[in-house]
mmCIF file of C-alpha atoms and ligand atoms in Angstrom:
data_model
loop_
_atom_site.group_PDB
_atom_site.id
_atom_site.type_symbol
_atom_site.label_atom_id
_atom_site.label_comp_id
_atom_site.label_asym_id
_atom_site.label_seq_id
_atom_site.Cartn_x
_atom_site.Cartn_y
_atom_site.Cartn_z
ATOM 1 C CA MET A 1 64.479 45.829 175.661
ATOM 2 C CA LYS A 2 64.240 47.214 179.112
ATOM 3 C CA CYS A 3 65.443 50.874 179.880
ATOM 4 C CA PHE A 4 69.006 51.121 181.190
ATOM 5 C CA ASP A 5 68.257 54.027 183.404
ATOM 6 C CA CYS A 6 65.093 53.387 185.204
ATOM 7 C CA SER A 7 64.628 49.696 184.117
ATOM 8 C CA GLU A 8 60.818 50.358 183.950
ATOM 9 C CA GLY A 9 60.125 51.273 180.625
ATOM 10 C CA ARG A 10 60.641 49.374 177.218
ATOM 11 C CA LEU A 11 63.022 51.180 174.606
ATOM 12 C CA LYS A 12 61.337 52.003 171.375
ATOM 13 C CA ARG A 13 63.405 52.760 168.204
ATOM 14 C CA THR A 14 62.351 56.221 166.984
ATOM 15 C CA VAL A 15 63.575 59.415 165.193
ATOM 16 C CA ALA A 16 64.424 61.915 167.997
ATOM 17 C CA LYS A 17 66.372 65.016 168.574
ATOM 18 C CA VAL A 18 69.328 64.045 170.975
ATOM 19 C CA PRO A 19 70.841 66.813 172.979
ATOM 20 C CA HIS A 20 74.586 67.404 172.993
ATOM 21 C CA GLU A 21 77.043 69.974 174.526
ATOM 22 C CA ILE A 22 80.588 70.433 172.844
ATOM 23 C CA ARG A 23 82.740 73.076 174.608
ATOM 24 C CA GLY A 24 79.600 74.914 175.979
ATOM 25 C CA LEU A 25 77.523 74.639 172.744
ATOM 26 C CA GLN A 26 74.484 73.055 173.278
ATOM 27 C CA PHE A 27 72.562 71.704 170.001
ATOM 28 C CA GLU A 28 70.570 68.957 168.995
ATOM 29 C CA VAL A 29 70.997 66.212 166.362
ATOM 30 C CA GLU A 30 68.279 64.311 164.870
ATOM 31 C CA ASP A 31 68.918 60.476 164.399
ATOM 32 C CA GLU A 32 67.141 56.977 164.988
ATOM 33 C CA VAL A 33 67.541 56.445 168.413
ATOM 34 C CA LEU A 34 65.917 54.308 171.381
ATOM 35 C CA VAL A 35 63.622 56.197 173.642
ATOM 36 C CA CYS A 36 62.411 54.752 176.998
ATOM 37 C CA SER A 37 58.438 54.583 177.313
ATOM 38 C CA HIS A 38 58.618 55.390 180.937
ATOM 39 C CA CYS A 39 61.428 58.133 181.673
ATOM 40 C CA GLY A 40 61.999 59.271 178.259
ATOM 41 C CA ALA A 41 65.693 58.534 178.407
ATOM 42 C CA ILE A 42 67.462 58.460 174.862
ATOM 43 C CA SER A 43 70.178 56.054 174.091
ATOM 44 C CA VAL A 44 72.021 55.633 170.578
ATOM 45 C CA PRO A 45 71.797 51.895 169.460
ATOM 46 C CA TRP A 46 75.195 50.245 168.832
ATOM 47 C CA ASP A 47 74.634 50.092 165.018
ATOM 48 C CA ARG A 48 74.306 53.957 164.794
ATOM 49 C CA VAL A 49 77.093 55.047 167.147
ATOM 50 C CA ASP A 50 79.267 55.877 164.427
ATOM 51 C CA GLU A 51 76.945 57.491 162.150
ATOM 52 C CA HIS A 52 75.497 59.610 165.358
ATOM 53 C CA GLY A 53 79.225 60.513 166.040
ATOM 54 C CA ARG A 54 79.711 62.033 162.664
ATOM 55 C CA ARG A 55 76.429 63.879 162.598
ATOM 56 C CA VAL A 56 77.348 65.498 166.011
ATOM 57 C CA ASP A 57 80.981 66.333 164.818
ATOM 58 C CA ALA A 58 79.463 67.878 161.429
ATOM 59 C CA THR A 59 76.970 69.808 163.400
ATOM 60 C CA TYR A 60 79.156 71.175 166.072
ATOM 61 C CA ARG A 61 81.848 72.321 163.218
ATOM 62 C CA ARG A 62 78.969 73.992 161.265
ATOM 63 C CA LEU A 63 77.441 75.871 164.440
ATOM 64 C CA ALA A 64 80.956 76.813 165.633
ATOM 65 C CA GLY A 65 82.340 77.757 162.494
ATOM 66 C CA ILE A 66 85.445 74.970 162.646
ATOM 67 C CA LEU A 67 86.392 73.724 159.509
ATOM 68 C CA THR A 68 86.322 69.904 158.506
ATOM 69 C CA ALA A 69 89.314 67.540 158.007
ATOM 70 C CA ASP A 70 88.473 67.783 154.343
ATOM 71 C CA GLN A 71 88.710 71.615 154.329
ATOM 72 C CA ILE A 72 92.088 71.741 156.021
ATOM 73 C CA ARG A 73 93.439 69.421 153.860
ATOM 74 C CA GLU A 74 92.125 71.118 150.825
ATOM 75 C CA ALA A 75 93.426 74.525 152.007
ATOM 76 C CA ARG A 76 97.184 73.055 152.581
ATOM 77 C CA HIS A 77 96.734 71.566 149.365
ATOM 78 C CA ARG A 78 95.786 74.723 147.481
ATOM 79 C CA LEU A 79 99.043 76.246 148.700
ATOM 80 C CA ARG A 80 101.006 73.204 147.547
ATOM 81 C CA MET A 81 102.414 72.390 151.010
ATOM 82 C CA SER A 82 103.304 69.156 152.939
ATOM 83 C CA GLN A 83 102.126 68.790 156.135
ATOM 84 C CA ARG A 84 105.457 69.736 157.475
ATOM 85 C CA GLU A 85 105.492 72.855 155.557
ATOM 86 C CA PHE A 86 102.166 73.816 156.353
ATOM 87 C CA ALA A 87 102.636 73.515 160.293
ATOM 88 C CA GLY A 88 105.689 75.855 159.848
ATOM 89 C CA TYR A 89 103.489 78.363 157.937
ATOM 90 C CA LEU A 90 100.966 78.229 160.662
ATOM 91 C CA GLY A 91 103.209 78.188 163.780
ATOM 92 C CA VAL A 92 101.955 74.737 165.142
ATOM 93 C CA GLY A 93 103.232 71.354 165.278
ATOM 94 C CA GLU A 94 103.471 68.898 162.451
ATOM 95 C CA ALA A 95 101.520 66.597 164.583
ATOM 96 C CA SER A 96 98.582 68.977 164.943
ATOM 97 C CA ILE A 97 98.145 69.014 161.105
ATOM 98 C CA LYS A 98 98.042 64.963 161.071
ATOM 99 C CA ARG A 99 95.538 64.891 163.837
ATOM 100 C CA TRP A 100 93.126 67.658 162.170
ATOM 101 C CA GLU A 101 93.397 66.335 158.917
ATOM 102 C CA ALA A 102 92.356 62.778 160.439
ATOM 103 C CA GLY A 103 89.416 64.119 162.012
ATOM 104 C CA VAL A 104 90.479 65.255 165.504
ATOM 105 C CA LEU A 105 88.795 68.555 166.292
ATOM 106 C CA PRO A 106 90.568 71.775 166.116
ATOM 107 C CA ASP A 107 90.557 74.641 168.692
ATOM 108 C CA LYS A 108 88.279 77.535 167.146
ATOM 109 C CA SER A 109 91.474 79.601 167.237
ATOM 110 C CA SER A 110 93.229 77.129 165.023
ATOM 111 C CA SER A 111 90.633 76.816 162.659
ATOM 112 C CA ASP A 112 90.109 80.787 162.311
ATOM 113 C CA LEU A 113 94.132 80.854 161.937
ATOM 114 C CA ILE A 114 93.972 78.333 158.949
ATOM 115 C CA ARG A 115 91.140 80.286 157.267
ATOM 116 C CA LEU A 116 92.886 83.551 157.976
ATOM 117 C CA LYS A 117 96.249 82.116 156.378
ATOM 118 C CA THR A 118 95.007 80.170 153.373
ATOM 119 C CA ASP A 119 91.688 81.994 152.341
ATOM 120 C CA PRO A 120 92.379 85.664 150.665
ATOM 121 C CA ASP A 121 88.820 86.541 150.842
ATOM 122 C CA GLU A 122 89.023 85.899 154.526
ATOM 123 C CA ALA A 123 92.129 87.599 154.931
ATOM 124 C CA ARG A 124 90.900 90.752 153.186
ATOM 125 C CA ARG A 125 87.623 90.640 155.648
ATOM 126 C CA ASN A 126 89.969 90.571 158.347
ATOM 127 C CA TYR A 127 92.243 93.403 156.871
ATOM 128 C CA ASP A 128 89.077 95.719 156.316
ATOM 129 C CA ALA A 129 87.514 94.945 159.879
ATOM 130 C CA LEU A 130 91.047 95.787 161.349
ATOM 131 C CA CYS A 131 91.553 99.083 159.555
ATOM 132 C CA ARG A 132 88.029 100.122 160.678
ATOM 133 C CA ARG A 133 88.583 99.331 164.561
ATOM 134 C CA LEU A 134 92.095 101.074 164.212
ATOM 135 C CA GLY A 135 90.412 104.138 162.280
ATOM 136 C CA LEU A 136 92.928 103.441 159.397
ATOM 137 C CA ARG A 137 91.982 104.696 155.957
ATOM 138 C CA GLN A 138 92.063 102.051 153.730
ATOM 139 C CA PRO A 139 93.866 102.311 150.112
ATOM 140 C CA GLU A 140 91.601 102.371 147.365
ATOM 141 C CA ARG A 141 91.020 98.876 145.713
ATOM 142 C CA VAL A 142 92.308 98.764 142.296
ATOM 143 C CA ARG A 143 89.557 99.098 139.909
ATOM 144 C CA SER A 144 89.795 98.426 136.281
ATOM 145 C CA VAL A 145 88.291 101.048 134.111
ATOM 146 C CA ILE A 146 87.509 99.754 130.670
HETATM 147 ZN ZN1 ZN B 1 63.526 54.448 181.528
#
């Protein structure tokens, strides 16, 4: 197959690191792709497009610290809330909850809000950091003395 970019080289199927940039974050995702023997252009073959997209999404979320669709749904289920209730609890539109649980990428701030309002450990870390920043004494943690 001839290269789509230079039409000089031939495309060879091989495993390579494909560069991506999402919201200013640059990263690479290794995948089986077509590489031009002449100009080095990389293209994702049709039969890899869906899988490559999933890898790109998963890698970006991991690097940027953004919850996955499953993690968002699980967080809501732990609170035993409907999508409507969860939207009200977070102060966002119900459509946003539906989109995020369907796989649309939330903003970092929305993802952080979900962590903060659904994960007690995350809320505690935020509380501790806030107290330190404000120079407030933190109440003694309850310790069980046996
Ligand atoms: Zn080429």
